[in-house]
Amino acid sequence: MSSLQNKRIVVGITGGIAAYKTIEFIRLLRKANAEVRVVLTPAAAEFVTPLTLQAISGNAVSHSLLDPQAELAMGHIELAKWADFVVIAPASADFLARLNAGMANDLLSTICLATAAPIFVAPAMNQQMFRQAITQQNIQSLRLRGVEFIGPNSGEQACGDVGAGRMSEPAEIFTVLENAVSLSQDLMGLSVAITAGPTQEAIDPVRYISNHSSGKMGFAIAQAFAQRGATVTLISGPVNLPTPNNVRRIDVVSAQQMWQAALESAVQNSLFIGCAAVADYRVANIAEQKIKKAGDEMQLTLVKNPDIIADVGHLRENRPFTVGFAAETQNVAEYAKDKLQRKKLDMICANDVSGGQVFGADQNALQLFWQNGSIKLPQSSKQQQAQKLVDAIVEKMNEKTNEKN
Ligand code: PMT
């Protein structure tokens, strides 16, 4: 039986030549006994007819925000609430920009804004439009907010260009959705606390010591757990990122504040992940007033910060399964394995950050170590690394539980 059986799916179609492929996607959904409501943008109606979509989906097709008849049958807010999932295929560059901006200037964007259902998008556009920095920024920002991307694929395009931007095939979109639905809530009951981002250690009221962590890796992990139904607490240093859906966020600034929040959370959760780049040292005496320039040199005395993950790893009571990170520029595996032992962790994610890669970047490649094993995650987006990391952690946690029983 398909996981999509009896699921209510709003299929949004935006303007693009790939719209004809969506007919086959809807057919697959209907074959899996899903309920389908189709919403067209005005541009999409130029490519596929409401009549065809009505026949395939078995329901009236909606295409206007200000259509009294449609509002009588099923209003836009009702449709947003009705949906278990929203799938937009094809999603044009224009639609992604509007979705990212939170606009509600047509029926489909309004439904997306008004729904609490997970949103999947299958982009389709010219390869140059796809590569544009602004489109990539929109995609990145939507991903961080929990929108799932399916494709696009690479290849020859309708306009004659060759490159990334072709909509995924209907069967691919169907499979991703089906898998996501069967996975969707499998981690319900698991509670996880995650640290992310940098810390800032004040020197005086206007200066601080920090590092280049953007928080992207830690936020991606929080999102990956939340999407699978886990209860997630994200303890974040100062970053410029939106909070992923269904994640409780605690903002901190210094390592000492992060330590306080993390230790309180650790004992209340079954899993703790230290992804933050915590300052090892802080300024011994923070100046009360801005330090004035004087002389050619100045000296700051630094004192050691508490080691958050080591303190969690060494907890005697209510110790969660503890996963650390090791950001290293040399001897990566060796240093990571040393931290695994010294900090008493269950798992460590070795991160080769040599050459300025990883900090602030969208991609990563982790190597995971545990007591008697290791696995390499090939380079991919931080979102994909996070999903693989979640799988690996859950597997090791289950093994540990089985050993105890
Ligand atoms: O935020 P991004 O831009 O996406 O970058 C991601 C990242 C590179 C920051 C992340 O993937 C990463 O590797 N985080 C760990 C960075 C780090 O400080 O590593 P470390 O080797 O110095 O620390 C080892 C472990 O101890 C880490 O789990 C760290 O959170 C923890 N630690 C360190 C010092 C301290 N005082 N308390 C700690 O808990």
Short mmCIF file of C-alpha atoms and ligand atoms in Angstrom, two decimals:
data_model
loop_
_atom_site.label_atom_id
_atom_site.label_comp_id
_atom_site.label_asym_id
_atom_site.label_seq_id
_atom_site.Cartn_x
_atom_site.Cartn_y
_atom_site.Cartn_z
CA MET A 1 0.00 0.00 0.00
CA SER A 2 1.36 3.42 -0.89
CA SER A 3 2.08 5.82 1.98
CA LEU A 4 0.11 8.37 -0.07
CA GLN A 5 -3.17 6.47 0.25
CA ASN A 6 -5.92 8.82 1.51
CA LYS A 7 -3.43 11.68 1.78
CA ARG A 8 -4.79 15.07 0.70
CA ILE A 9 -2.47 16.73 -1.73
CA VAL A 10 -2.69 20.20 -3.24
CA VAL A 11 -0.80 20.16 -6.53
CA GLY A 12 0.20 23.68 -7.57
CA ILE A 13 1.15 24.33 -11.17
CA THR A 14 3.01 27.49 -12.21
CA GLY A 15 3.74 28.80 -15.69
CA GLY A 16 6.22 26.66 -17.61
CA ILE A 17 6.41 24.24 -20.49
CA ALA A 18 7.01 21.38 -17.99
CA ALA A 19 3.39 21.82 -16.79
CA TYR A 20 2.29 19.08 -19.22
CA LYS A 21 4.36 16.55 -17.19
CA THR A 22 2.36 17.34 -14.06
CA ILE A 23 -0.66 15.61 -15.59
CA GLU A 24 1.23 12.29 -15.31
CA PHE A 25 2.27 13.12 -11.72
CA ILE A 26 -1.40 13.66 -10.80
CA ARG A 27 -2.30 10.37 -12.47
CA LEU A 28 0.28 8.58 -10.28
CA LEU A 29 -1.13 10.24 -7.15
CA ARG A 30 -4.65 9.15 -8.06
CA LYS A 31 -3.42 5.61 -8.76
CA ALA A 32 -1.98 5.60 -5.22
CA ASN A 33 -5.45 6.59 -3.95
CA ALA A 34 -4.39 10.07 -2.86
CA GLU A 35 -6.95 12.88 -2.94
CA VAL A 36 -5.82 15.67 -5.24
CA ARG A 37 -6.85 19.31 -5.63
CA VAL A 38 -5.15 21.23 -8.40
CA VAL A 39 -4.36 24.95 -8.16
CA LEU A 40 -3.15 26.81 -11.24
CA THR A 41 -1.42 30.18 -11.41
CA PRO A 42 -2.74 32.42 -14.22
CA ALA A 43 0.41 31.69 -16.28
CA ALA A 44 0.00 27.93 -15.81
CA ALA A 45 -3.48 28.09 -17.36
CA GLU A 46 -1.75 29.12 -20.61
CA PHE A 47 0.06 25.77 -20.70
CA VAL A 48 -2.50 23.23 -19.41
CA THR A 49 -6.27 23.45 -19.36
CA PRO A 50 -8.39 23.28 -16.19
CA LEU A 51 -10.64 20.80 -18.01
CA THR A 52 -7.87 18.23 -18.49
CA LEU A 53 -6.71 18.66 -14.88
CA GLN A 54 -10.24 18.34 -13.57
CA ALA A 55 -10.70 15.07 -15.48
CA ILE A 56 -7.36 13.66 -14.23
CA SER A 57 -7.66 14.81 -10.60
CA GLY A 58 -11.37 14.09 -10.21
CA ASN A 59 -11.96 17.49 -8.60
CA ALA A 60 -12.68 21.04 -9.66
CA VAL A 61 -9.56 23.02 -10.45
CA SER A 62 -8.93 26.34 -8.66
CA HIS A 63 -7.10 29.18 -10.33
CA SER A 64 -8.33 32.49 -9.04
CA LEU A 65 -7.98 34.12 -5.65
CA LEU A 66 -11.00 36.31 -6.27
CA ASP A 67 -13.38 33.75 -7.76
CA PRO A 68 -16.65 33.77 -5.74
CA GLN A 69 -17.67 30.35 -7.16
CA ALA A 70 -14.39 28.75 -6.09
CA GLU A 71 -14.63 30.37 -2.66
CA LEU A 72 -18.13 28.94 -2.30
CA ALA A 73 -16.92 25.41 -3.11
CA MET A 74 -13.67 25.45 -1.16
CA GLY A 75 -12.13 28.76 -0.10
CA HIS A 76 -8.41 29.38 -0.26
CA ILE A 77 -7.96 29.13 3.51
CA GLU A 78 -10.00 25.94 3.60
CA LEU A 79 -7.80 24.50 0.84
CA ALA A 80 -4.68 25.48 2.81
CA LYS A 81 -6.06 23.69 5.89
CA TRP A 82 -7.32 20.69 3.89
CA ALA A 83 -3.87 19.85 2.52
CA ASP A 84 -1.64 17.21 4.13
CA PHE A 85 1.02 18.15 1.57
CA VAL A 86 1.47 20.87 -1.04
CA VAL A 87 3.50 19.98 -4.14
CA ILE A 88 4.35 22.67 -6.69
CA ALA A 89 5.41 21.27 -10.05
CA PRO A 90 6.67 22.98 -12.05
CA ALA A 91 7.82 25.80 -9.76
CA SER A 92 9.06 28.74 -11.83
CA ALA A 93 11.83 31.13 -10.76
CA ASP A 94 9.17 33.81 -10.33
CA PHE A 95 7.10 31.59 -8.05
CA LEU A 96 10.12 30.65 -5.90
CA ALA A 97 10.92 34.36 -5.48
CA ARG A 98 7.34 35.12 -4.46
CA LEU A 99 7.21 32.11 -2.12
CA ASN A 100 10.44 33.25 -0.48
CA ALA A 101 9.16 36.80 -0.11
CA GLY A 102 6.00 35.52 1.59
CA MET A 103 3.77 37.08 -1.04
CA ALA A 104 0.08 36.23 -1.38
CA ASN A 105 -0.80 37.78 -4.71
CA ASP A 106 -2.39 34.75 -6.32
CA LEU A 107 -4.27 31.71 -5.08
CA LEU A 108 -1.27 29.35 -4.99
CA SER A 109 1.09 31.71 -3.12
CA THR A 110 -1.75 32.49 -0.68
CA ILE A 111 -2.30 28.79 0.01
CA CYS A 112 1.44 28.32 0.60
CA LEU A 113 1.44 31.17 3.09
CA ALA A 114 -1.68 29.95 4.85
CA THR A 115 -0.85 26.25 5.09
CA ALA A 116 0.88 24.38 7.90
CA ALA A 117 1.43 21.40 5.56
CA PRO A 118 4.92 20.52 4.30
CA ILE A 119 5.66 22.12 0.92
CA PHE A 120 7.55 20.32 -1.86
CA VAL A 121 8.70 22.14 -4.98
CA ALA A 122 9.98 20.77 -8.29
CA PRO A 123 11.67 23.75 -9.95
CA ALA A 124 11.73 24.16 -13.72
CA MET A 125 13.36 27.06 -15.48
CA ASN A 126 16.03 28.09 -17.95
CA GLN A 127 19.51 27.02 -16.76
CA GLN A 128 20.76 30.64 -16.59
CA MET A 129 17.78 31.66 -14.48
CA PHE A 130 18.44 28.70 -12.20
CA ARG A 131 22.13 29.61 -11.80
CA GLN A 132 21.42 33.26 -10.97
CA ALA A 133 22.63 34.19 -7.50
CA ILE A 134 19.20 35.56 -6.55
CA THR A 135 17.45 32.30 -7.51
CA GLN A 136 20.04 30.30 -5.55
CA GLN A 137 19.54 32.63 -2.56
CA ASN A 138 15.77 32.11 -2.74
CA ILE A 139 16.26 28.32 -2.89
CA GLN A 140 18.69 28.35 0.05
CA SER A 141 16.38 30.49 2.15
CA LEU A 142 13.33 28.33 1.34
CA ARG A 143 15.29 25.16 2.19
CA LEU A 144 16.21 26.61 5.56
CA ARG A 145 12.53 27.26 6.19
CA GLY A 146 11.76 23.63 5.53
CA VAL A 147 10.61 23.68 1.89
CA GLU A 148 11.69 20.41 0.24
CA PHE A 149 13.24 20.64 -3.23
CA ILE A 150 12.87 17.85 -5.79
CA GLY A 151 15.38 18.38 -8.59
CA PRO A 152 15.81 20.11 -10.94
CA ASN A 153 17.53 17.73 -13.34
CA SER A 154 20.16 18.66 -15.91
CA GLY A 155 19.90 18.20 -19.64
CA GLU A 156 18.55 19.72 -22.82
CA GLN A 157 15.90 22.36 -22.23
CA ALA A 158 12.87 23.37 -24.25
CA CYS A 159 14.61 26.65 -25.15
CA GLY A 160 17.61 24.77 -26.59
CA ASP A 161 19.97 25.49 -23.66
CA VAL A 162 21.68 22.66 -21.84
CA GLY A 163 22.08 22.69 -18.04
CA ALA A 164 20.32 22.37 -14.72
CA GLY A 165 16.69 23.50 -14.68
CA ARG A 166 14.65 20.66 -16.17
CA MET A 167 11.76 19.60 -13.98
CA SER A 168 12.22 16.15 -12.41
CA GLU A 169 10.26 13.36 -14.09
CA PRO A 170 6.76 12.70 -12.66
CA ALA A 171 7.82 9.27 -11.33
CA GLU A 172 10.80 10.86 -9.50
CA ILE A 173 8.59 13.50 -7.88
CA PHE A 174 6.10 10.82 -6.90
CA THR A 175 8.82 8.61 -5.33
CA VAL A 176 10.39 11.46 -3.35
CA LEU A 177 6.98 12.44 -2.01
CA GLU A 178 6.02 8.85 -1.19
CA ASN A 179 9.32 8.24 0.66
CA ALA A 180 9.08 11.53 2.51
CA VAL A 181 5.56 10.73 3.64
CA SER A 182 6.53 7.28 4.94
CA LEU A 183 9.54 8.78 6.76
CA SER A 184 7.74 11.89 7.83
CA GLN A 185 7.04 11.28 11.47
CA ASP A 186 9.25 8.30 12.34
CA LEU A 187 11.22 10.23 14.98
CA MET A 188 8.21 11.35 16.97
CA GLY A 189 9.03 10.80 20.64
CA LEU A 190 12.75 11.58 20.19
CA SER A 191 13.91 14.83 21.79
CA VAL A 192 17.11 16.51 20.70
CA ALA A 193 19.07 19.59 21.76
CA ILE A 194 21.49 21.07 19.23
CA THR A 195 24.00 23.90 19.56
CA ALA A 196 24.77 25.93 16.43
CA GLY A 197 26.60 29.00 15.21
CA PRO A 198 29.48 30.91 16.79
CA THR A 199 29.82 32.45 20.22
CA GLN A 200 30.89 36.05 20.75
CA GLU A 201 33.25 36.84 23.62
CA ALA A 202 33.11 40.51 24.55
CA ILE A 203 36.30 42.57 24.84
CA ASP A 204 34.53 45.83 25.64
CA PRO A 205 31.03 47.20 24.90
CA VAL A 206 31.74 47.41 21.15
CA ARG A 207 34.23 44.62 20.35
CA TYR A 208 34.27 40.86 20.59
CA ILE A 209 36.21 37.72 19.65
CA SER A 210 34.32 35.25 17.44
CA ASN A 211 34.67 32.95 14.42
CA HIS A 212 33.17 32.43 10.95
CA SER A 213 30.44 29.91 11.83
CA SER A 214 27.18 30.88 10.08
CA GLY A 215 24.98 28.35 11.88
CA LYS A 216 23.97 26.72 8.57
CA MET A 217 25.14 23.21 9.52
CA GLY A 218 23.50 23.23 12.96
CA PHE A 219 20.26 24.71 11.61
CA ALA A 220 20.16 22.07 8.86
CA ILE A 221 20.47 19.34 11.50
CA ALA A 222 17.67 20.91 13.55
CA GLN A 223 15.49 21.05 10.44
CA ALA A 224 16.23 17.44 9.48
CA PHE A 225 15.19 16.18 12.93
CA ALA A 226 12.09 18.39 13.09
CA GLN A 227 10.92 17.23 9.66
CA ARG A 228 10.89 13.66 10.95
CA GLY A 229 8.78 14.54 13.96
CA ALA A 230 11.47 14.88 16.65
CA THR A 231 11.12 17.58 19.32
CA VAL A 232 14.00 19.95 18.69
CA THR A 233 15.62 22.63 20.87
CA LEU A 234 18.16 24.72 18.98
CA ILE A 235 20.61 26.72 21.08
CA SER A 236 22.05 29.26 18.73
CA GLY A 237 24.85 31.79 18.88
CA PRO A 238 24.40 35.07 16.96
CA VAL A 239 23.51 34.12 13.36
CA ASN A 240 21.46 35.56 10.58
CA LEU A 241 19.17 32.60 9.85
CA PRO A 242 15.43 32.00 10.17
CA THR A 243 14.33 29.35 12.68
CA PRO A 244 13.33 26.10 10.93
CA ASN A 245 9.65 25.08 11.29
CA ASN A 246 8.67 23.32 14.49
CA VAL A 247 11.95 24.08 16.26
CA ARG A 248 12.22 25.79 19.65
CA ARG A 249 15.10 28.26 19.53
CA ILE A 250 17.12 29.66 22.42
CA ASP A 251 19.40 32.56 21.45
CA VAL A 252 22.66 33.06 23.32
CA VAL A 253 25.76 35.17 22.74
CA SER A 254 28.72 33.95 24.81
CA ALA A 255 30.13 30.49 25.51
CA GLN A 256 29.11 30.78 29.14
CA GLN A 257 25.50 31.54 28.14
CA MET A 258 25.57 28.63 25.69
CA TRP A 259 26.96 26.35 28.40
CA GLN A 260 24.11 27.32 30.77
CA ALA A 261 21.37 26.73 28.18
CA ALA A 262 22.99 23.56 26.84
CA LEU A 263 23.49 21.86 30.21
CA GLU A 264 19.89 22.66 31.21
CA SER A 265 18.60 21.24 27.91
CA ALA A 266 20.95 18.23 27.76
CA VAL A 267 19.46 16.48 30.78
CA GLN A 268 15.94 16.94 29.41
CA ASN A 269 16.69 15.42 26.00
CA SER A 270 17.65 11.95 24.81
CA LEU A 271 20.13 13.30 22.26
CA PHE A 272 22.58 16.21 22.36
CA ILE A 273 24.53 17.47 19.35
CA GLY A 274 27.28 20.09 19.69
CA CYS A 275 27.64 21.71 16.29
CA ALA A 276 28.43 25.20 17.57
CA ALA A 277 31.89 26.71 17.13
CA VAL A 278 32.34 27.68 20.76
CA ALA A 279 35.18 30.01 21.72
CA ASP A 280 37.71 28.05 23.78
CA TYR A 281 38.76 31.22 25.62
CA ARG A 282 37.15 34.47 26.74
CA VAL A 283 38.55 37.79 27.85
CA ALA A 284 39.45 37.69 31.56
CA ASN A 285 38.25 41.22 32.31
CA ILE A 286 35.70 42.75 29.93
CA ALA A 287 36.28 46.51 29.87
CA GLU A 288 33.25 48.48 31.02
CA GLN A 289 33.98 51.31 28.60
CA LYS A 290 35.29 51.26 25.04
CA ILE A 291 39.06 50.69 25.17
CA LYS A 292 40.92 53.73 23.82
CA LYS A 293 43.75 53.34 21.34
CA ALA A 294 47.11 53.69 23.10
CA GLY A 295 50.60 52.47 22.18
CA ASP A 296 51.63 50.12 19.33
CA GLU A 297 50.66 46.93 21.07
CA MET A 298 48.01 45.81 23.48
CA GLN A 299 47.57 42.60 25.38
CA LEU A 300 44.42 40.77 26.33
CA THR A 301 44.40 38.09 28.98
CA LEU A 302 42.16 35.17 28.03
CA VAL A 303 40.79 32.51 30.34
CA LYS A 304 39.41 29.10 29.41
CA ASN A 305 35.69 28.70 28.69
CA PRO A 306 33.78 25.67 29.92
CA ASP A 307 33.81 22.79 27.43
CA ILE A 308 30.09 22.30 26.81
CA ILE A 309 30.13 18.99 24.98
CA ALA A 310 32.70 17.47 27.35
CA ASP A 311 30.52 18.41 30.31
CA VAL A 312 27.50 16.80 28.62
CA GLY A 313 29.55 13.71 27.70
CA HIS A 314 30.69 13.31 31.32
CA LEU A 315 27.22 13.69 32.88
CA ARG A 316 26.64 10.94 35.44
CA GLU A 317 22.85 11.19 35.43
CA ASN A 318 20.39 11.77 32.60
CA ARG A 319 23.22 11.74 30.10
CA PRO A 320 21.86 12.02 26.53
CA PHE A 321 23.41 10.23 23.54
CA THR A 322 26.14 12.77 22.82
CA VAL A 323 27.43 13.77 19.38
CA GLY A 324 30.21 16.31 18.88
CA PHE A 325 31.88 17.95 15.93
CA ALA A 326 35.59 18.46 15.33
CA ALA A 327 36.53 21.29 13.00
CA GLU A 328 40.17 20.75 12.06
CA THR A 329 42.60 22.10 9.47
CA GLN A 330 45.12 19.21 9.78
CA ASN A 331 45.29 15.62 11.12
CA VAL A 332 41.49 15.72 10.93
CA ALA A 333 40.71 12.06 11.68
CA GLU A 334 43.36 11.74 14.39
CA TYR A 335 42.26 14.89 16.26
CA ALA A 336 38.59 13.95 15.91
CA LYS A 337 39.17 10.47 17.38
CA ASP A 338 41.10 12.04 20.26
CA LYS A 339 38.13 14.35 21.00
CA LEU A 340 35.74 11.38 20.82
CA GLN A 341 37.66 9.72 23.68
CA ARG A 342 38.59 12.80 25.73
CA LYS A 343 35.12 14.38 25.68
CA LYS A 344 33.46 10.97 26.21
CA LEU A 345 31.24 11.21 23.15
CA ASP A 346 29.14 8.55 21.45
CA MET A 347 29.91 9.93 18.01
CA ILE A 348 32.00 12.71 16.48
CA CYS A 349 31.64 14.41 13.10
CA ALA A 350 35.10 15.23 11.73
CA ASN A 351 34.99 18.35 9.62
CA ASP A 352 37.95 19.26 7.41
CA VAL A 353 37.82 23.07 7.46
CA SER A 354 41.24 23.66 5.86
CA GLY A 355 41.44 26.35 3.19
CA GLY A 356 38.47 28.31 4.52
CA GLN A 357 35.94 25.71 3.32
CA VAL A 358 32.84 24.75 5.34
CA PHE A 359 32.50 27.81 7.63
CA GLY A 360 29.68 29.82 6.04
CA ALA A 361 29.54 27.54 2.97
CA ASP A 362 26.46 25.69 1.70
CA GLN A 363 28.26 22.35 1.22
CA ASN A 364 30.04 20.04 3.63
CA ALA A 365 31.62 16.56 3.77
CA LEU A 366 31.70 14.91 7.18
CA GLN A 367 33.41 11.79 8.42
CA LEU A 368 31.62 10.22 11.38
CA PHE A 369 33.54 8.26 14.02
CA TRP A 370 32.22 6.16 16.88
CA GLN A 371 33.95 3.73 19.25
CA ASN A 372 34.62 0.99 16.70
CA GLY A 373 33.67 2.37 13.34
CA SER A 374 33.54 5.23 10.90
CA ILE A 375 31.66 6.35 7.80
CA LYS A 376 32.35 9.08 5.23
CA LEU A 377 29.49 11.22 3.93
CA PRO A 378 30.42 12.39 0.41
CA GLN A 379 30.31 16.15 -0.22
CA SER A 380 26.77 17.48 -0.54
CA SER A 381 24.60 20.37 0.64
CA LYS A 382 24.47 20.88 4.41
CA GLN A 383 20.81 19.83 4.27
CA GLN A 384 21.72 16.50 2.69
CA GLN A 385 24.63 15.99 5.14
CA ALA A 386 22.18 16.66 7.96
CA GLN A 387 19.71 14.07 6.65
CA LYS A 388 22.46 11.42 6.39
CA LEU A 389 23.74 12.38 9.83
CA VAL A 390 20.26 11.94 11.31
CA ASP A 391 20.08 8.41 9.81
CA ALA A 392 23.53 7.50 11.22
CA ILE A 393 22.78 8.88 14.69
CA VAL A 394 19.41 7.11 14.90
CA GLU A 395 21.05 3.82 13.86
CA LYS A 396 23.77 4.13 16.55
CA MET A 397 21.26 5.18 19.21
CA ASN A 398 19.14 2.12 18.41
CA GLU A 399 22.21 -0.14 18.60
CA LYS A 400 23.08 1.29 22.00
CA THR A 401 19.55 0.76 23.29
CA ASN A 402 19.55 -2.85 21.99
CA GLU A 403 22.94 -3.53 23.69
CA LYS A 404 21.51 -2.36 27.03
CA ASN A 405 18.40 -4.58 26.73
O1 PMT B 1 28.04 27.13 11.04
P1 PMT B 1 28.57 26.77 9.67
O2 PMT B 1 29.07 27.98 8.92
O3 PMT B 1 27.58 25.96 8.89
O4 PMT B 1 29.86 25.84 9.89
C1 PMT B 1 29.69 24.59 10.46
C2 PMT B 1 30.81 24.27 11.48
C3 PMT B 1 32.14 24.19 10.74
C4 PMT B 1 30.88 25.33 12.57
C5 PMT B 1 30.41 22.89 12.12
O5 PMT B 1 30.23 21.95 11.12
C6 PMT B 1 31.50 22.39 13.06
O6 PMT B 1 32.46 21.73 12.68
N1 PMT B 1 31.33 22.72 14.37
C7 PMT B 1 32.32 22.48 15.42
C8 PMT B 1 33.27 23.64 15.44
C9 PMT B 1 34.28 23.58 16.55
O7 PMT B 1 34.40 24.51 17.28
O8 PMT B 1 34.94 22.45 16.65
P2 PMT B 1 36.06 22.17 17.79
O9 PMT B 1 36.88 21.09 17.20
O10 PMT B 1 36.74 23.41 18.21
O11 PMT B 1 35.21 21.65 19.00
C10 PMT B 1 34.95 20.26 19.22
C11 PMT B 1 33.60 20.04 19.82
O12 PMT B 1 33.57 20.63 21.11
C12 PMT B 1 32.46 20.66 19.06
O13 PMT B 1 31.35 19.80 19.16
C13 PMT B 1 32.18 21.97 19.82
O14 PMT B 1 30.81 22.36 19.72
C14 PMT B 1 32.52 21.57 21.24
N2 PMT B 1 33.01 22.64 22.09
C15 PMT B 1 34.17 23.29 21.86
C16 PMT B 1 34.63 24.23 22.76
C17 PMT B 1 33.88 24.50 23.91
N3 PMT B 1 34.26 25.42 24.77
N4 PMT B 1 32.72 23.87 24.13
C18 PMT B 1 32.28 22.93 23.24
O15 PMT B 1 31.23 22.32 23.45
#
